[in-house]
Amino acid sequence: MAADFLMHEKIWFDKFKYDDAEKRYYEQMNGPVASPSCQQENGASTILRDIARARENIQKSLAGSASTTSSAGPGGDQNELVTRIANLEVENQNLHSVVADLQLAISKLETRLNTLEKCSTSHHPSATPPTQHVTPMKKVESPAAPPKKVELPSAPPAKKVGPSEADDEDEDDDIDLFGSGDEEEDQEAARVREERLRQYAEKKSKKPGLIAKSSILLDVKPWDDETDMAKMEECVRSIQMDGLVWGASKLVPVGYGIKKLQIQCVVEDDKVGTDILEEEITKFEDYVQSVDIAAFNKI
């Protein structure tokens, strides 16, 4: 059973034979395979060759940089410094020339300003005070010449006063500018002012002031439906007071055949109050059960 099973399975029993044949073929093509020690020696020699090559490259680069630095050493720096100093000297000279031009322009402006100030003072001389009458001094031609004296104008001669003019002056002295006439006028003006103030106060006191009034709507309720409403209204209107005026009235149904009297009146607040009205109306006990205020408005 096992042999039959292996016969039917696809198993490569001769694989090692084929591996040996493939190995011999590659050995014939590439030559014999080196041993592991030889392979190590070849790898070390390769690393050494790479190290030597890197050292040579480093030495070459160092030699090149040294040559460049030697060619551009102190001499190159000195040349650059000389060039910069020359440029600075040129700039300094330019700045000196600019400063000189500015100083010249400023001096010209100062000279022009001085001339303008002199011209303005010569065209607009200062005015002398009106009380001074001094003649201006002439310009001294030479310092040796003595200055001239200033001559003041002589005062006008005193005018002689005649007898007629003396009498006129005496008459003017007799006039009393602050005499009793002004005092009488002041008293009259004060009296008129007081009279007008008194009349204004009387007129203001007679003028009636603002009277505060109110409009009241009263609900007067009877005892039952048998109460005579006309008689009840007559009783209410019979109440007369100073500051009380009765207005319109109407009957308003309440229920179960009972009606209430709704009457309006105008009262002066200072003379008639709501408490007095209710007290006076409720005195009619045969007709009035109660009094209510339905509406109250200020007029």
GROMACS .gro file of N, CA, C and O in nm, residues 121-188:
model
  272
  121THR      N    1   1.285  14.785   0.777
  121THR     CA    2   1.290  14.890   0.880
  121THR      C    3   1.297  15.028   0.816
  121THR      O    4   1.241  15.125   0.867
  122SER      N    5   1.362  15.040   0.700
  122SER     CA    6   1.369  15.172   0.634
  122SER      C    7   1.236  15.211   0.573
  122SER      O    8   1.198  15.328   0.574
  123HIS      N    9   1.159  15.114   0.520
  123HIS     CA   10   1.028  15.145   0.461
  123HIS      C   11   0.922  15.169   0.565
  123HIS      O   12   0.823  15.238   0.541
  124HIS      N   13   0.933  15.110   0.683
  124HIS     CA   14   0.832  15.122   0.789
  124HIS      C   15   0.898  15.179   0.914
  124HIS      O   16   0.927  15.104   1.007
  125PRO      N   17   0.922  15.308   0.918
  125PRO     CA   18   0.984  15.366   1.039
  125PRO      C   19   0.885  15.365   1.153
  125PRO      O   20   0.765  15.371   1.135
  126SER      N   21   0.939  15.359   1.272
  126SER     CA   22   0.854  15.358   1.391
  126SER      C   23   0.794  15.494   1.412
  126SER      O   24   0.862  15.598   1.403
  127ALA      N   25   0.661  15.495   1.438
  127ALA     CA   26   0.591  15.621   1.456
  127ALA      C   27   0.622  15.677   1.593
  127ALA      O   28   0.624  15.606   1.692
  128THR      N   29   0.644  15.809   1.598
  128THR     CA   30   0.674  15.875   1.725
  128THR      C   31   0.546  15.902   1.799
  128THR      O   32   0.439  15.921   1.739
  129PRO      N   33   0.548  15.901   1.929
  129PRO     CA   34   0.426  15.929   2.005
  129PRO      C   35   0.374  16.068   1.975
  129PRO      O   36   0.450  16.160   1.945
  130PRO      N   37   0.243  16.090   1.978
  130PRO     CA   38   0.187  16.221   1.943
  130PRO      C   39   0.224  16.329   2.043
  130PRO      O   40   0.219  16.447   2.012
  131THR      N   41   0.260  16.293   2.166
  131THR     CA   42   0.289  16.396   2.267
  131THR      C   43   0.428  16.453   2.251
  131THR      O   44   0.458  16.557   2.308
  132GLN      N   45   0.515  16.383   2.176
  132GLN     CA   46   0.651  16.433   2.159
  132GLN      C   47   0.658  16.524   2.037
  132GLN      O   48   0.601  16.493   1.934
  133HIS      N   49   0.726  16.634   2.052
  133HIS     CA   50   0.743  16.730   1.943
  133HIS      C   51   0.890  16.759   1.924
  133HIS      O   52   0.933  16.874   1.916
  134VAL      N   53   0.971  16.653   1.923
  134VAL     CA   54   1.116  16.667   1.910
  134VAL      C   55   1.153  16.649   1.764
  134VAL      O   56   1.112  16.552   1.701
  135THR      N   57   1.228  16.745   1.709
  135THR     CA   58   1.272  16.736   1.570
  135THR      C   59   1.383  16.633   1.558
  135THR      O   60   1.471  16.626   1.645
  136PRO      N   61   1.382  16.549   1.454
  136PRO     CA   62   1.486  16.447   1.442
  136PRO      C   63   1.623  16.508   1.418
  136PRO      O   64   1.636  16.611   1.353
  137MET      N   65   1.725  16.442   1.471
  137MET     CA   66   1.863  16.489   1.456
  137MET      C   67   1.913  16.455   1.317
  137MET      O   68   1.880  16.352   1.260
  138LYS      N   69   1.992  16.545   1.264
  138LYS     CA   70   2.052  16.521   1.133
  138LYS      C   71   2.170  16.426   1.147
  138LYS      O   72   2.233  16.418   1.250
  139LYS      N   73   2.202  16.359   1.038
  139LYS     CA   74   2.311  16.262   1.038
  139LYS      C   75   2.443  16.333   1.049
  139LYS      O   76   2.470  16.430   0.978
  140VAL      N   77   2.529  16.289   1.140
  140VAL     CA   78   2.660  16.349   1.161
  140VAL      C   79   2.752  16.303   1.049
  140VAL      O   80   2.769  16.183   1.027
  141GLU      N   81   2.808  16.396   0.973
  141GLU     CA   82   2.891  16.361   0.858
  141GLU      C   83   3.027  16.307   0.902
  141GLU      O   84   3.080  16.213   0.843
  142SER      N   85   3.085  16.364   1.006
  142SER     CA   86   3.216  16.321   1.053
  142SER      C   87   3.214  16.310   1.203
  142SER      O   88   3.142  16.385   1.269
  143PRO      N   89   3.291  16.219   1.259
  143PRO     CA   90   3.290  16.206   1.405
  143PRO      C   91   3.345  16.327   1.476
  143PRO      O   92   3.318  16.351   1.591
  144ALA      N   93   3.425  16.410   1.407
  144ALA     CA   94   3.484  16.528   1.474
  144ALA      C   95   3.383  16.640   1.491
  144ALA      O   96   3.397  16.724   1.579
  145ALA      N   97   3.282  16.645   1.405
  145ALA     CA   98   3.186  16.756   1.411
  145ALA      C   99   3.100  16.739   1.535
  145ALA      O  100   3.054  16.630   1.565
  146PRO      N  101   3.077  16.850   1.609
  146PRO     CA  102   2.995  16.840   1.730
  146PRO      C  103   2.849  16.820   1.695
  146PRO      O  104   2.801  16.873   1.596
  147PRO      N  105   2.774  16.742   1.773
  147PRO     CA  106   2.631  16.722   1.744
  147PRO      C  107   2.552  16.850   1.772
  147PRO      O  108   2.584  16.926   1.862
  148LYS      N  109   2.449  16.869   1.691
  148LYS     CA  110   2.363  16.985   1.706
  148LYS      C  111   2.262  16.962   1.817
  148LYS      O  112   2.219  16.852   1.839
  149LYS      N  113   2.225  17.069   1.883
  149LYS     CA  114   2.128  17.059   1.990
  149LYS      C  115   1.989  17.046   1.933
  149LYS      O  116   1.958  17.098   1.827
  150VAL      N  117   1.907  16.979   2.006
  150VAL     CA  118   1.767  16.961   1.966
  150VAL      C  119   1.688  17.081   2.014
  150VAL      O  120   1.691  17.117   2.133
  151GLU      N  121   1.619  17.143   1.923
  151GLU     CA  122   1.541  17.262   1.956
  151GLU      C  123   1.396  17.222   1.976
  151GLU      O  124   1.335  17.166   1.886
  152LEU      N  125   1.344  17.246   2.092
  152LEU     CA  126   1.205  17.219   2.121
  152LEU      C  127   1.121  17.336   2.080
  152LEU      O  128   1.162  17.452   2.093
  153PRO      N  129   0.998  17.309   2.028
  153PRO     CA  130   0.912  17.423   1.990
  153PRO      C  131   0.872  17.502   2.112
  153PRO      O  132   0.841  17.447   2.218
  154SER      N  133   0.873  17.633   2.098
  154SER     CA  134   0.838  17.722   2.209
  154SER      C  135   0.690  17.715   2.237
  154SER      O  136   0.608  17.694   2.147
  155ALA      N  137   0.655  17.729   2.364
  155ALA     CA  138   0.514  17.725   2.403
  155ALA      C  139   0.442  17.849   2.353
  155ALA      O  140   0.501  17.959   2.345
  156PRO      N  141   0.313  17.835   2.314
  156PRO     CA  142   0.240  17.955   2.266
  156PRO      C  143   0.223  18.054   2.378
  156PRO      O  144   0.213  18.019   2.494
  157PRO      N  145   0.221  18.183   2.345
  157PRO     CA  146   0.207  18.287   2.448
  157PRO      C  147   0.074  18.276   2.518
  157PRO      O  148  -0.027  18.236   2.459
  158ALA      N  149   0.073  18.308   2.645
  158ALA     CA  150  -0.050  18.302   2.724
  158ALA      C  151  -0.148  18.407   2.677
  158ALA      O  152  -0.112  18.524   2.652
  159LYS      N  153  -0.272  18.367   2.661
  159LYS     CA  154  -0.376  18.457   2.613
  159LYS      C  155  -0.428  18.541   2.729
  159LYS      O  156  -0.457  18.490   2.835
  160LYS      N  157  -0.440  18.667   2.705
  160LYS     CA  158  -0.490  18.757   2.808
  160LYS      C  159  -0.641  18.745   2.818
  160LYS      O  160  -0.710  18.738   2.718
  161VAL      N  161  -0.686  18.742   2.939
  161VAL     CA  162  -0.828  18.727   2.965
  161VAL      C  163  -0.887  18.866   2.990
  161VAL      O  164  -0.842  18.938   3.081
  162GLY      N  165  -0.986  18.901   2.908
  162GLY     CA  166  -1.051  19.031   2.924
  162GLY      C  167  -1.159  19.028   3.030
  162GLY      O  168  -1.194  18.923   3.083
  163PRO      N  169  -1.215  19.144   3.062
  163PRO     CA  170  -1.320  19.149   3.165
  163PRO      C  171  -1.446  19.077   3.123
  163PRO      O  172  -1.512  19.012   3.204
  164SER      N  173  -1.481  19.081   2.993
  164SER     CA  174  -1.605  19.013   2.948
  164SER      C  175  -1.590  18.861   2.960
  164SER      O  176  -1.682  18.791   3.003
  165GLU      N  177  -1.474  18.810   2.924
  165GLU     CA  178  -1.452  18.665   2.933
  165GLU      C  179  -1.451  18.621   3.078
  165GLU      O  180  -1.496  18.512   3.112
  166ALA      N  181  -1.397  18.706   3.166
  166ALA     CA  182  -1.395  18.671   3.308
  166ALA      C  183  -1.537  18.662   3.363
  166ALA      O  184  -1.569  18.572   3.443
  167ASP      N  185  -1.625  18.750   3.317
  167ASP     CA  186  -1.765  18.744   3.363
  167ASP      C  187  -1.832  18.616   3.315
  167ASP      O  188  -1.911  18.554   3.388
  168ASP      N  189  -1.803  18.575   3.188
  168ASP     CA  190  -1.864  18.452   3.137
  168ASP      C  191  -1.820  18.331   3.218
  168ASP      O  192  -1.899  18.240   3.248
  169GLU      N  193  -1.693  18.330   3.255
  169GLU     CA  194  -1.645  18.217   3.335
  169GLU      C  195  -1.711  18.213   3.471
  169GLU      O  196  -1.745  18.107   3.524
  170ASP      N  197  -1.736  18.331   3.529
  170ASP     CA  198  -1.805  18.335   3.658
  170ASP      C  199  -1.946  18.281   3.646
  170ASP      O  200  -1.996  18.208   3.733
  171GLU      N  201  -2.015  18.315   3.533
  171GLU     CA  202  -2.151  18.265   3.513
  171GLU      C  203  -2.152  18.113   3.498
  171GLU      O  204  -2.241  18.044   3.548
  172ASP      N  205  -2.050  18.062   3.426
  172ASP     CA  206  -2.043  17.915   3.411
  172ASP      C  207  -2.021  17.847   3.546
  172ASP      O  208  -2.072  17.739   3.571
  173ASP      N  209  -1.943  17.913   3.632
  173ASP     CA  210  -1.920  17.854   3.764
  173ASP      C  211  -2.046  17.851   3.847
  173ASP      O  212  -2.064  17.764   3.933
  174ASP      N  213  -2.138  17.947   3.822
  174ASP     CA  214  -2.260  17.951   3.900
  174ASP      C  215  -2.356  17.836   3.866
  174ASP      O  216  -2.447  17.805   3.944
  175ILE      N  217  -2.339  17.772   3.744
  175ILE     CA  218  -2.428  17.662   3.703
  175ILE      C  219  -2.397  17.540   3.786
  175ILE      O  220  -2.282  17.494   3.793
  176ASP      N  221  -2.502  17.484   3.851
  176ASP     CA  222  -2.487  17.366   3.937
  176ASP      C  223  -2.521  17.242   3.855
  176ASP      O  224  -2.639  17.217   3.826
  177LEU      N  225  -2.416  17.169   3.810
  177LEU     CA  226  -2.441  17.050   3.727
  177LEU      C  227  -2.500  16.935   3.808
  177LEU      O  228  -2.569  16.850   3.754
  178PHE      N  229  -2.472  16.925   3.936
  178PHE     CA  230  -2.523  16.818   4.021
  178PHE      C  231  -2.611  16.877   4.130
  178PHE      O  232  -2.592  16.854   4.249
  179GLY      N  233  -2.708  16.954   4.088
  179GLY     CA  234  -2.790  17.028   4.185
  179GLY      C  235  -2.910  16.950   4.228
  179GLY      O  236  -2.924  16.830   4.209
  180SER      N  237  -3.005  17.023   4.288
  180SER     CA  238  -3.125  16.960   4.343
  180SER      C  239  -3.224  16.915   4.237
  180SER      O  240  -3.312  16.835   4.263
  181GLY      N  241  -3.212  16.969   4.113
  181GLY     CA  242  -3.304  16.929   4.006
  181GLY      C  243  -3.296  16.780   3.979
  181GLY      O  244  -3.398  16.712   3.964
  182ASP      N  245  -3.175  16.727   3.973
  182ASP     CA  246  -3.158  16.583   3.950
  182ASP      C  247  -3.215  16.502   4.065
  182ASP      O  248  -3.273  16.394   4.045
  183GLU      N  249  -3.201  16.550   4.188
  183GLU     CA  250  -3.256  16.477   4.302
  183GLU      C  251  -3.408  16.468   4.293
  183GLU      O  252  -3.468  16.365   4.320
  184GLU      N  253  -3.472  16.581   4.252
  184GLU     CA  254  -3.618  16.577   4.237
  184GLU      C  255  -3.660  16.479   4.128
  184GLU      O  256  -3.759  16.408   4.143
  185GLU      N  257  -3.586  16.478   4.016
  185GLU     CA  258  -3.619  16.383   3.908
  185GLU      C  259  -3.604  16.240   3.956
  185GLU      O  260  -3.686  16.152   3.923
  186ASP      N  261  -3.500  16.209   4.033
  186ASP     CA  262  -3.481  16.073   4.085
  186ASP      C  263  -3.595  16.033   4.178
  186ASP      O  264  -3.645  15.920   4.173
  187GLN      N  265  -3.641  16.125   4.261
  187GLN     CA  266  -3.752  16.095   4.351
  187GLN      C  267  -3.880  16.070   4.273
  187GLN      O  268  -3.958  15.979   4.304
  188GLU      N  269  -3.903  16.149   4.166
  188GLU     CA  270  -4.022  16.129   4.084
  188GLU      C  271  -4.019  15.992   4.015
  188GLU      O  272  -4.120  15.922   4.008
   0.00000   0.00000   0.00000
